[in-house]
Short mmCIF file of N, CA and C in Angstrom, two decimals:
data_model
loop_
_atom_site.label_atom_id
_atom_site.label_comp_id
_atom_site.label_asym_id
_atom_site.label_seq_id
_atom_site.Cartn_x
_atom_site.Cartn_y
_atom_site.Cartn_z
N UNK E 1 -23.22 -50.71 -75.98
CA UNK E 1 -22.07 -50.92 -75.13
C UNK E 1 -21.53 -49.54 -74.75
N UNK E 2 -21.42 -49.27 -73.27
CA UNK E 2 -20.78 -48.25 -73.00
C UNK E 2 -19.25 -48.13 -72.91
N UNK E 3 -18.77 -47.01 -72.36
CA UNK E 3 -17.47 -46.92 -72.47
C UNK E 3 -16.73 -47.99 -71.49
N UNK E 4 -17.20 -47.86 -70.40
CA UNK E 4 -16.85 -48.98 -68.94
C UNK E 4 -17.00 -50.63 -69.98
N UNK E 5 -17.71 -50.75 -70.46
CA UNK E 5 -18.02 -51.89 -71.19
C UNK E 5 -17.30 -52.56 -72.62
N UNK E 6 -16.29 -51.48 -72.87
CA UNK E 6 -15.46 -51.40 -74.09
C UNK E 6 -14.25 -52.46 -74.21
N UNK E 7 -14.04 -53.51 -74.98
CA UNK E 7 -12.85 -54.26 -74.71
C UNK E 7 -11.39 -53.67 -74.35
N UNK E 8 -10.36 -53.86 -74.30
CA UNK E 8 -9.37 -52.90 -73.84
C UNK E 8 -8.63 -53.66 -74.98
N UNK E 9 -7.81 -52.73 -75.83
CA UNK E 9 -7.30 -53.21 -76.90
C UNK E 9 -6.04 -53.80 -76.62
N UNK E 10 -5.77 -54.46 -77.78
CA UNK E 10 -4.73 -55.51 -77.78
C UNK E 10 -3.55 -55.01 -78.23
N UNK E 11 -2.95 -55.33 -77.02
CA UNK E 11 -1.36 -55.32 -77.22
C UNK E 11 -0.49 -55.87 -78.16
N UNK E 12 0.45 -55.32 -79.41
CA UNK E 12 0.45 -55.97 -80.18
C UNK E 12 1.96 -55.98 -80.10
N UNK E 13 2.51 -57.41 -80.11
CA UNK E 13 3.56 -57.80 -79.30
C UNK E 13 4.70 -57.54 -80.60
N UNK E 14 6.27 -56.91 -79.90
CA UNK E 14 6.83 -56.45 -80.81
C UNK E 14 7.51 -57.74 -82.07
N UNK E 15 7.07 -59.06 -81.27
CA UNK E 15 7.49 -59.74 -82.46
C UNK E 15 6.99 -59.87 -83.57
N UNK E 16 5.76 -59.26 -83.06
CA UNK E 16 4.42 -59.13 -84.30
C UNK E 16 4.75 -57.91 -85.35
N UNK E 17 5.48 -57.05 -84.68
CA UNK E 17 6.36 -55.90 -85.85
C UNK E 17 7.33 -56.13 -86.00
N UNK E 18 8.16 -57.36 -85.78
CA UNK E 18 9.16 -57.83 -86.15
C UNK E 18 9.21 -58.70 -87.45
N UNK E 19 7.68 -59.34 -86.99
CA UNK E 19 7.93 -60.28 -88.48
C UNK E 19 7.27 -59.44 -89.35
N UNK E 20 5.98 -58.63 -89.24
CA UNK E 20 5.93 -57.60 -90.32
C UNK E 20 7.04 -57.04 -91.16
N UNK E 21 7.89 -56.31 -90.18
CA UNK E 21 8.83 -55.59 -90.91
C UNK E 21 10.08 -56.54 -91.90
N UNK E 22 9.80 -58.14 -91.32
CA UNK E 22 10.63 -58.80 -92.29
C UNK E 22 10.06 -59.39 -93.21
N UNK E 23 8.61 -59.54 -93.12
CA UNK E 23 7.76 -59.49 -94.43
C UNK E 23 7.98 -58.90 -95.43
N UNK E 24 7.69 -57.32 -95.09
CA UNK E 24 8.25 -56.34 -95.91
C UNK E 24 9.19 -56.23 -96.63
N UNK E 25 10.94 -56.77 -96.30
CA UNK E 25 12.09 -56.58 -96.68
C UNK E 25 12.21 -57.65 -97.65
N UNK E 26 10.95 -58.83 -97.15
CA UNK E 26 11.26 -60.27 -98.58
C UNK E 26 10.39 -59.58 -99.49
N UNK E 27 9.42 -59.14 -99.03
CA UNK E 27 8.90 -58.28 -100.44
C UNK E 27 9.99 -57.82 -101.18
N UNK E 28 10.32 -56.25 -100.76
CA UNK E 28 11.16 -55.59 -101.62
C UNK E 28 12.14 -56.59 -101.90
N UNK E 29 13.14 -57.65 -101.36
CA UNK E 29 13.81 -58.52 -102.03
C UNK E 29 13.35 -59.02 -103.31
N UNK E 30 12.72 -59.78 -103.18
CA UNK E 30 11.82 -60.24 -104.26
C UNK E 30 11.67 -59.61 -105.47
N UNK E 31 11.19 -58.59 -105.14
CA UNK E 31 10.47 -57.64 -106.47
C UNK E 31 11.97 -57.44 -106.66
N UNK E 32 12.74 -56.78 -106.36
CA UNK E 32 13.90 -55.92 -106.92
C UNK E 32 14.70 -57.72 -107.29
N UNK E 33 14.93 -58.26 -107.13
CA UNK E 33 15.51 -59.90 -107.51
C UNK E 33 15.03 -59.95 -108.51
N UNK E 34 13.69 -59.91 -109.11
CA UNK E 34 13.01 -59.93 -110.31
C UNK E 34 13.43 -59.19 -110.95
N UNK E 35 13.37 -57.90 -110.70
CA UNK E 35 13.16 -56.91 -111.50
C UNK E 35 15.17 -57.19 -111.92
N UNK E 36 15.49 -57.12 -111.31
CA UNK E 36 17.42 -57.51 -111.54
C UNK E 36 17.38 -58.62 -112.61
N UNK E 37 17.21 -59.42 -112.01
CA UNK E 37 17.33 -60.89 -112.73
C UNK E 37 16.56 -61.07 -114.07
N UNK E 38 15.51 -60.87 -114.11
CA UNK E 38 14.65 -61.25 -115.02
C UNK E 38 14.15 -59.94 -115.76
N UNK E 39 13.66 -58.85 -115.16
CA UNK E 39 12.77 -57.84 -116.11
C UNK E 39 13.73 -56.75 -117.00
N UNK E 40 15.28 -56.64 -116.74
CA UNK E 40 16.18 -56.14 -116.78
C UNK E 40 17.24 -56.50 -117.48
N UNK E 41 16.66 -57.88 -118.16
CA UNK E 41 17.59 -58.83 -118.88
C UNK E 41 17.42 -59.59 -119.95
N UNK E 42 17.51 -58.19 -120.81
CA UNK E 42 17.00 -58.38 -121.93
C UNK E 42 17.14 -59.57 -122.77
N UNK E 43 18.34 -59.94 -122.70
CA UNK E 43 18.86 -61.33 -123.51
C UNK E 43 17.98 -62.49 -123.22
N UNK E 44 17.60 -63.03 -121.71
CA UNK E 44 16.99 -63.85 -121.08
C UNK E 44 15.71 -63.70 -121.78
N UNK E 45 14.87 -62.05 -121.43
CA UNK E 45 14.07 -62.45 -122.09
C UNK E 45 13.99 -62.29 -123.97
N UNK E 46 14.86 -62.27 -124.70
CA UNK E 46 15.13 -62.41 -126.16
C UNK E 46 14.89 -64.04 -126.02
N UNK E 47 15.82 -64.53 -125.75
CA UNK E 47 15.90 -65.75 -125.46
C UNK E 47 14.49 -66.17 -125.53
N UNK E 48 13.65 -66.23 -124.41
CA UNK E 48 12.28 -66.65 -123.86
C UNK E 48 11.48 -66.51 -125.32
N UNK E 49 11.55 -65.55 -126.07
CA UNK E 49 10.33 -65.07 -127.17
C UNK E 49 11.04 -65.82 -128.12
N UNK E 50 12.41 -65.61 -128.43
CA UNK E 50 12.85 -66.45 -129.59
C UNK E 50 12.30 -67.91 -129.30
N UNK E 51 12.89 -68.68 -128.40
CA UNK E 51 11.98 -70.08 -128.19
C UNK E 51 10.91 -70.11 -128.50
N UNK E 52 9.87 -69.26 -128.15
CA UNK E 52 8.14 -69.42 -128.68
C UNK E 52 7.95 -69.22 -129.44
N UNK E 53 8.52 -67.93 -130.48
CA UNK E 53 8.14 -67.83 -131.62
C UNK E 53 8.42 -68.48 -132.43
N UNK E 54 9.75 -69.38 -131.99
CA UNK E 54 10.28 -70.16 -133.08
C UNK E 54 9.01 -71.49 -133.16
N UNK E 55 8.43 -71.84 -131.78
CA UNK E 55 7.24 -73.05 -132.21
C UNK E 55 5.99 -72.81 -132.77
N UNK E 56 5.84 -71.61 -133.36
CA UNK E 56 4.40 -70.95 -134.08
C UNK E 56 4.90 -70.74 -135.50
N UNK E 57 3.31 -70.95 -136.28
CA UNK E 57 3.45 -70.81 -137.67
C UNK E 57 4.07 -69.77 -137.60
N UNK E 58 4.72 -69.44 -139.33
CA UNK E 58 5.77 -68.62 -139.71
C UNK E 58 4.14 -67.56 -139.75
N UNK E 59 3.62 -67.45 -140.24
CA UNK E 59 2.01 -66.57 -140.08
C UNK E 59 1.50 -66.01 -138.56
N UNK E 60 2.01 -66.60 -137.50
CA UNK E 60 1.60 -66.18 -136.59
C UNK E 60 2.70 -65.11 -135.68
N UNK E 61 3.97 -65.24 -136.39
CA UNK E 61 5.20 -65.11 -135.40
C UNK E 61 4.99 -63.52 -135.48
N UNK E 62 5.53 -62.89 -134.45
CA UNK E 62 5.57 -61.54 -134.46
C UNK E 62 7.06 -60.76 -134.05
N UNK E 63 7.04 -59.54 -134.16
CA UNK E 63 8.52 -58.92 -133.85
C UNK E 63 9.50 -59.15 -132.65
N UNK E 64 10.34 -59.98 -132.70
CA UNK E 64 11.18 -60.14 -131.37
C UNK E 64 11.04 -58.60 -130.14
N UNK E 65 11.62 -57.77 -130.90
CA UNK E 65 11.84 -56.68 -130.09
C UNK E 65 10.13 -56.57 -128.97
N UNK E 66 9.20 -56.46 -129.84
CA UNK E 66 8.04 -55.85 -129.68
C UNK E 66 7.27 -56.72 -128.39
N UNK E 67 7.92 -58.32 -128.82
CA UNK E 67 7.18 -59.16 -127.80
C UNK E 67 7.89 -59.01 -126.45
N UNK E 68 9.17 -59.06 -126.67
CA UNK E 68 10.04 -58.36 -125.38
C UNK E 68 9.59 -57.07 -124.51
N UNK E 69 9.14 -55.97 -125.28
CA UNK E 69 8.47 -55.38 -124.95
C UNK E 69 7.27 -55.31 -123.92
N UNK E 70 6.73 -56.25 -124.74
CA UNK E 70 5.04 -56.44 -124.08
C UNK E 70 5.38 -57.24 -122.87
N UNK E 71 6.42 -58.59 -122.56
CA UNK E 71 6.85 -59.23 -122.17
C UNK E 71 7.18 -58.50 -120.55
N UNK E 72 7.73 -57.66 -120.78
CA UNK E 72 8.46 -56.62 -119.47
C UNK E 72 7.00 -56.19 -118.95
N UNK E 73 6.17 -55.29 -119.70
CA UNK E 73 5.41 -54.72 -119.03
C UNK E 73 4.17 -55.75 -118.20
N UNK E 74 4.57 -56.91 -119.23
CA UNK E 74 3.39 -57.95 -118.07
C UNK E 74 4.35 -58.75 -116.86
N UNK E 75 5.63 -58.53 -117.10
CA UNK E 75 6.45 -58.72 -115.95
C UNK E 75 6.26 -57.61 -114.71
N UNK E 76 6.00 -56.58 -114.92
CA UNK E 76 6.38 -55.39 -114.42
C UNK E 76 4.91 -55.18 -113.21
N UNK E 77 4.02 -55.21 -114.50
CA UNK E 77 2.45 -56.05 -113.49
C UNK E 77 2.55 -56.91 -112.58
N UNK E 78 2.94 -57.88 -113.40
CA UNK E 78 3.03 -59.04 -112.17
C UNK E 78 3.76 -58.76 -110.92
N UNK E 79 5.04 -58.06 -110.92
CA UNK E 79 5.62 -58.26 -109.56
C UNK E 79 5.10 -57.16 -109.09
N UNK E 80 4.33 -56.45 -109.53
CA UNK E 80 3.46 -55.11 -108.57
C UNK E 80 2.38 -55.95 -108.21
N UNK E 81 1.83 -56.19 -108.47
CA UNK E 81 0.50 -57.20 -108.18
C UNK E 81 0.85 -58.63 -106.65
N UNK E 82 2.01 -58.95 -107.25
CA UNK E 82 2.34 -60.20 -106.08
C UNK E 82 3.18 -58.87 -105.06
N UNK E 83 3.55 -58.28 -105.42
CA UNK E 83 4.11 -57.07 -104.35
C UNK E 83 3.19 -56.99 -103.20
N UNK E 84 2.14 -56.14 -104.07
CA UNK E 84 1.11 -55.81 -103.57
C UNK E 84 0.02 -56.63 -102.67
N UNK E 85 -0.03 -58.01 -103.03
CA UNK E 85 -0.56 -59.10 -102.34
C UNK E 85 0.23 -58.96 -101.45
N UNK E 86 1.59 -59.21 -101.16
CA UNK E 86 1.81 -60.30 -100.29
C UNK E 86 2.20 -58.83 -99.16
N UNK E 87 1.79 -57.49 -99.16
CA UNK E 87 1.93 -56.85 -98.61
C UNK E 87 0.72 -56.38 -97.68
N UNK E 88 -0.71 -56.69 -98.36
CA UNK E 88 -1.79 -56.77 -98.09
C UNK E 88 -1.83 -58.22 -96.93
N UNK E 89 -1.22 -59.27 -97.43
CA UNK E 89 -0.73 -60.02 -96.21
C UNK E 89 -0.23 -59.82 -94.82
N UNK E 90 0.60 -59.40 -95.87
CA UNK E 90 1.56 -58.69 -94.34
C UNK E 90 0.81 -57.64 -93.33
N UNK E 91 -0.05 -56.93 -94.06
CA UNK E 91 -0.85 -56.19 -93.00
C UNK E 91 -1.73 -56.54 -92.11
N UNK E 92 -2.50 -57.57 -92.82
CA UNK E 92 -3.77 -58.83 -92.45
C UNK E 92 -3.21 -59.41 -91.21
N UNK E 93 -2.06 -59.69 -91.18
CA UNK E 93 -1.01 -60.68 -90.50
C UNK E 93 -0.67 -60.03 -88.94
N UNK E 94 -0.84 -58.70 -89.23
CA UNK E 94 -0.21 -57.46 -88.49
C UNK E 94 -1.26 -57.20 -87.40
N UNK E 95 -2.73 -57.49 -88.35
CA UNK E 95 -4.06 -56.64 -87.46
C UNK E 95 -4.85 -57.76 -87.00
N UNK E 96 -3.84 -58.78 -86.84
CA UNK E 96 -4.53 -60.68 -86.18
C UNK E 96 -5.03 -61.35 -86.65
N UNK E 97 -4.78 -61.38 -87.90
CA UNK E 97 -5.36 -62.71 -89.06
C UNK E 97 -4.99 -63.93 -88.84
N UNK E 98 -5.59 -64.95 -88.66
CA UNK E 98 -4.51 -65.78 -88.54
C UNK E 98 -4.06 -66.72 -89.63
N UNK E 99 -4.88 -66.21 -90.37
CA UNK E 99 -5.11 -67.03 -91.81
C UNK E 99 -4.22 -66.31 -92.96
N UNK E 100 -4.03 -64.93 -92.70
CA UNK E 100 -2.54 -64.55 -93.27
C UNK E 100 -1.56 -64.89 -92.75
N UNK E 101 -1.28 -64.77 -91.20
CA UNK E 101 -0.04 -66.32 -90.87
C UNK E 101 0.17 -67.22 -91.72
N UNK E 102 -0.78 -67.41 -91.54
CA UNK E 102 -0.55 -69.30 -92.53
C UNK E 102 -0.09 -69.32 -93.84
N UNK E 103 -0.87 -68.26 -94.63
CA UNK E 103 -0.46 -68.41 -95.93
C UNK E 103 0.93 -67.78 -96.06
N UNK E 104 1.37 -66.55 -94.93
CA UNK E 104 3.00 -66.38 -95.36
C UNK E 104 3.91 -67.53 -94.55
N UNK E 105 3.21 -68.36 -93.83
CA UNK E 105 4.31 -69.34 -93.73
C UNK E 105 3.93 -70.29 -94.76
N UNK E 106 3.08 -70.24 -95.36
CA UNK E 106 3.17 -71.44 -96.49
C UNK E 106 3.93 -71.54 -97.66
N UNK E 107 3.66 -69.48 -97.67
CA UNK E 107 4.69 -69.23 -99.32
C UNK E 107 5.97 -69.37 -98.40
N UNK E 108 6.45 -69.16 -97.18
CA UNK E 108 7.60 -69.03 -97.14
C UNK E 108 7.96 -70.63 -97.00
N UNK E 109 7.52 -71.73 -96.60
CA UNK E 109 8.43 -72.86 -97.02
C UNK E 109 8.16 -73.44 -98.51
N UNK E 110 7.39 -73.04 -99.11
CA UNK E 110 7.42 -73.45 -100.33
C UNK E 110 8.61 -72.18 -100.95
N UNK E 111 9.11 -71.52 -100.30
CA UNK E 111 10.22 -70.28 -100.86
C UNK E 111 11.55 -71.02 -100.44
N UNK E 112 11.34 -71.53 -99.32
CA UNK E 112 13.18 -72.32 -98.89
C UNK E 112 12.85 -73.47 -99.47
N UNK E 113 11.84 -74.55 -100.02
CA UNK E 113 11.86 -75.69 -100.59
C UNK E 113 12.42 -75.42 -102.44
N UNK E 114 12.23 -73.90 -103.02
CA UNK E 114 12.16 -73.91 -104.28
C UNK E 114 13.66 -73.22 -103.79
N UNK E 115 14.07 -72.50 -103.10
CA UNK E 115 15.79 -72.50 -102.98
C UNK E 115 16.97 -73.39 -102.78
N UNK E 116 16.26 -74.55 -102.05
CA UNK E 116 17.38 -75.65 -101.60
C UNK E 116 17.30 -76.45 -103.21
N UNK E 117 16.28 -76.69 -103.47
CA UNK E 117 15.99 -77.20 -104.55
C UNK E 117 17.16 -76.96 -105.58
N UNK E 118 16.70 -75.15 -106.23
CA UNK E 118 18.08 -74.45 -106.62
C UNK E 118 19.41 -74.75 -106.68
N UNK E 119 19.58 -74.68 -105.37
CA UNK E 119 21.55 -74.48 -104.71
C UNK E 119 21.41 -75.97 -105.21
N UNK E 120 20.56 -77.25 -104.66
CA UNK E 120 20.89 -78.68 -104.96
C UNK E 120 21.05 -79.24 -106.46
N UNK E 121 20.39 -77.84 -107.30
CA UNK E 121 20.39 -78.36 -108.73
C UNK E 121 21.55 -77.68 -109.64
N UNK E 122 21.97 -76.60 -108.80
CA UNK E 122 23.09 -75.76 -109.57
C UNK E 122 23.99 -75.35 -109.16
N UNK E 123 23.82 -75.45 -107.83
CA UNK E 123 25.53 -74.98 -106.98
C UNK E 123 24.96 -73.45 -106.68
N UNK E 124 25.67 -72.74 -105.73
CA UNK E 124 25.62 -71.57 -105.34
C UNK E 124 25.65 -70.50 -106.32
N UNK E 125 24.47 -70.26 -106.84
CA UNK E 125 25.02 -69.25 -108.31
C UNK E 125 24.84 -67.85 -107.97
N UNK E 126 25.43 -66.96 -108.60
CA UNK E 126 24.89 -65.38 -108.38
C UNK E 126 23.87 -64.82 -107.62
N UNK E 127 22.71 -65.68 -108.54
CA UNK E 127 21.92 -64.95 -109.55
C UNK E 127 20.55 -65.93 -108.01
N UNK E 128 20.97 -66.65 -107.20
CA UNK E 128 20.38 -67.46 -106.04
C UNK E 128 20.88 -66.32 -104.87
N UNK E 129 21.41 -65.71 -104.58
CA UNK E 129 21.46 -64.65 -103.74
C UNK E 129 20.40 -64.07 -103.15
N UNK E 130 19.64 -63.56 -104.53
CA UNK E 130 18.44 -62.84 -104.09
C UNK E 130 17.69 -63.68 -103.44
N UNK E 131 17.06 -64.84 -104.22
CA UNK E 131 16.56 -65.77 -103.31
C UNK E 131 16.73 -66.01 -101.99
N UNK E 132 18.50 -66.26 -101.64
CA UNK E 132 18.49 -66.55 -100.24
C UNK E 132 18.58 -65.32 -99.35
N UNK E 133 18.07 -64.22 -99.52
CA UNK E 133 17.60 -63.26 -98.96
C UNK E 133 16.61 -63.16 -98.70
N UNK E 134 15.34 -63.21 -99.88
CA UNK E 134 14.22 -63.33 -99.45
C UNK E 134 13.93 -64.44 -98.60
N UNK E 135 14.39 -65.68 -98.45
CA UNK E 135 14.16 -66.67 -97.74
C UNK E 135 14.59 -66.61 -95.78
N UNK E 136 15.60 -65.87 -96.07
CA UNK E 136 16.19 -65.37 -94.73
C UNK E 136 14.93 -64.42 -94.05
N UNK E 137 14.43 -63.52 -95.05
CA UNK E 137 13.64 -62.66 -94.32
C UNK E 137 12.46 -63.06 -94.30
N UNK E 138 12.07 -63.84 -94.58
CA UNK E 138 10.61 -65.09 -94.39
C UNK E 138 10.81 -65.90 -93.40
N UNK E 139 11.83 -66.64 -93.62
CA UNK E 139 12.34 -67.37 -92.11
C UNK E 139 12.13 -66.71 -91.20
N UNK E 140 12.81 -65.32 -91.04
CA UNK E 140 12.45 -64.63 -89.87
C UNK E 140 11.25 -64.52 -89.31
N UNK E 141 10.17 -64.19 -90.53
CA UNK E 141 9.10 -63.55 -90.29
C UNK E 141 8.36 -64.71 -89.46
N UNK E 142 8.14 -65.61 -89.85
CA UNK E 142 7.72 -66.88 -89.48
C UNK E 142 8.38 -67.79 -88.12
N UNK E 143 9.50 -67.14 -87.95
CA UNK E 143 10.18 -67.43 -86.38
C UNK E 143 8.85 -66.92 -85.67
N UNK E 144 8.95 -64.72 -85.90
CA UNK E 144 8.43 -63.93 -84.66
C UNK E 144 6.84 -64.29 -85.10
N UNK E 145 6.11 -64.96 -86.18
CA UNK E 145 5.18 -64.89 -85.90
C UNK E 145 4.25 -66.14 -85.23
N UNK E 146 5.22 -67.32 -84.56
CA UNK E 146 5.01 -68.32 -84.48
C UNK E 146 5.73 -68.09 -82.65
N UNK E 147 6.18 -67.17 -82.57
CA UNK E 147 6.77 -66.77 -80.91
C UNK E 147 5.39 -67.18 -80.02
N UNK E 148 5.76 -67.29 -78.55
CA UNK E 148 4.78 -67.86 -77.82
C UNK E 148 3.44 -66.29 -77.69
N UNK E 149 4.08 -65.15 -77.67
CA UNK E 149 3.33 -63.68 -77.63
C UNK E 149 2.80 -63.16 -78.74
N UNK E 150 3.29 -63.98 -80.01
CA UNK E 150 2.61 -64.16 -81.59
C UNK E 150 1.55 -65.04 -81.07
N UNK E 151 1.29 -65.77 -80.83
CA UNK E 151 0.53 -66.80 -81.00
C UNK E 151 -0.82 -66.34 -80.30
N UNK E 152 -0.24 -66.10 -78.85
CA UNK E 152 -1.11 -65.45 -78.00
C UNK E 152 -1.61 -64.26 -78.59
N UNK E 153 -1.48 -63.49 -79.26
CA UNK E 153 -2.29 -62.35 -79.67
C UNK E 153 -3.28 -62.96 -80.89
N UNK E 154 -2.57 -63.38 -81.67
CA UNK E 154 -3.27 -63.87 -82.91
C UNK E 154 -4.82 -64.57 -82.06
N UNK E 155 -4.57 -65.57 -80.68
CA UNK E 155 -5.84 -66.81 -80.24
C UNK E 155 -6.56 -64.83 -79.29
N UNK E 156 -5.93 -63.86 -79.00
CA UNK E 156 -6.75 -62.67 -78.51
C UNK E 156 -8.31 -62.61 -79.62
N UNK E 157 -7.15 -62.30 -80.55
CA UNK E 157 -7.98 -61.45 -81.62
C UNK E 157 -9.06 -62.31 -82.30
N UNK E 158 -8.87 -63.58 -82.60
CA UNK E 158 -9.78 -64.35 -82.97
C UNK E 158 -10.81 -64.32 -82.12
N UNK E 159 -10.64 -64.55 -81.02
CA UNK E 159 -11.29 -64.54 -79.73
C UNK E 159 -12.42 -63.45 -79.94
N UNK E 160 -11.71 -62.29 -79.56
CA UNK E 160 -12.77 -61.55 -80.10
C UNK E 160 -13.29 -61.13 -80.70
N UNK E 161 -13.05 -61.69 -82.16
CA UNK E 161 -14.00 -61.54 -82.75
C UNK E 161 -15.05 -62.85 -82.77
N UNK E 162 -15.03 -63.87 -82.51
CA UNK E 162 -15.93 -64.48 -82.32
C UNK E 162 -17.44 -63.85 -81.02
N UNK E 163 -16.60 -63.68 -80.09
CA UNK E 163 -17.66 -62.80 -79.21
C UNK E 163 -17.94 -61.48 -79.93
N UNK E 164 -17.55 -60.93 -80.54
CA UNK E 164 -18.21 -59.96 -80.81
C UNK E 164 -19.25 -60.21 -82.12
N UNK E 165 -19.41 -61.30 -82.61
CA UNK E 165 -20.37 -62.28 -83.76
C UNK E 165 -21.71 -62.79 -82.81
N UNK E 166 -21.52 -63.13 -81.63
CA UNK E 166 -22.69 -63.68 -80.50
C UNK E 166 -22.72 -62.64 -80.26
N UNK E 167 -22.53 -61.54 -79.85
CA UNK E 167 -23.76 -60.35 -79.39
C UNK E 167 -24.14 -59.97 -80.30
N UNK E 168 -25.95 -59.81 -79.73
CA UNK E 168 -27.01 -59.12 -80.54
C UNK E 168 -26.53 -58.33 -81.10
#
């Protein structure tokens, strides 16, 4: 293929860096919501280890402090890891996937179904804030990436890559 022969690249419509960039912001919501709420709180998790250890032989039980410990740092993994996914999404999402679409609109209504849920089971609490932040900025994301110039780029890019699978 020569140069005259080169596809002309795709315009990538600003709602398409619109919902990126609010991808992004439910990320950092998220992680820092965690990391607030849960990895930062120590009692909660005292709490969490006392319950388990209390259902294991007296032979198996181990040091409160220590499991708390270990407890954080596999917390600390985890929300780097789902960080890190759902940011790898967000990029996928960015460069015409359309199959990362889908899955951040999937986590995101399964994200406002596990918030209404929430507020319906406990009333407006604190500690649901974070939540309805991250949910706001998923909502968003999933407005601009579902826009009529979202859509149209996403059916571009598929596009070509299918033709570019049929040539030799």
């Amino acid at each position: 293929m020569n140069v005259v022969d080169a596809p002309k690249p795709i315009t990538r419509p600003k709602a398409i860096e619109s919902a990126f960039q609010a991808v992004l912001a439910s990320v950092v919501v998220s992680a820092a919501g965690t990391v607030a709420t849960v990895l930062f709180d120590r009692a909660l998790l005292t709490g969490w280890v006392t319950d388990t250890l209390d259902s294991l032989p007296p032979d198996q039980r181990m040091s409160v402090p220590a499991m708390v410990g270990a407890m954080q740092v596999m917390l600390g993994v985890s929300i780097a890891l789902f960080a890190g996914l759902f940011v790898l999404f967000a990029v996928k999402m960015r460069t015409g996937r359309n199959w990362a679409r889908v899955v951040l609109t999937i986590y995101t209504a399964m994200g406002v179904w596990s918030f209404l849920t929430a507020v319906a089971s406990s009333g407006a609490e604190l500690s649901l804030m974070w939540s309805l932040a991250e949910v706001a900025f998923g909502v968003t994301a999933v407005i601009y990436m579902f826009r009529p110039e979202s859509t149209k780029y996403f059916a571009e890019y598929k596009e070509r890559r299918q033709h570019a699978r049929r040539r030799p």
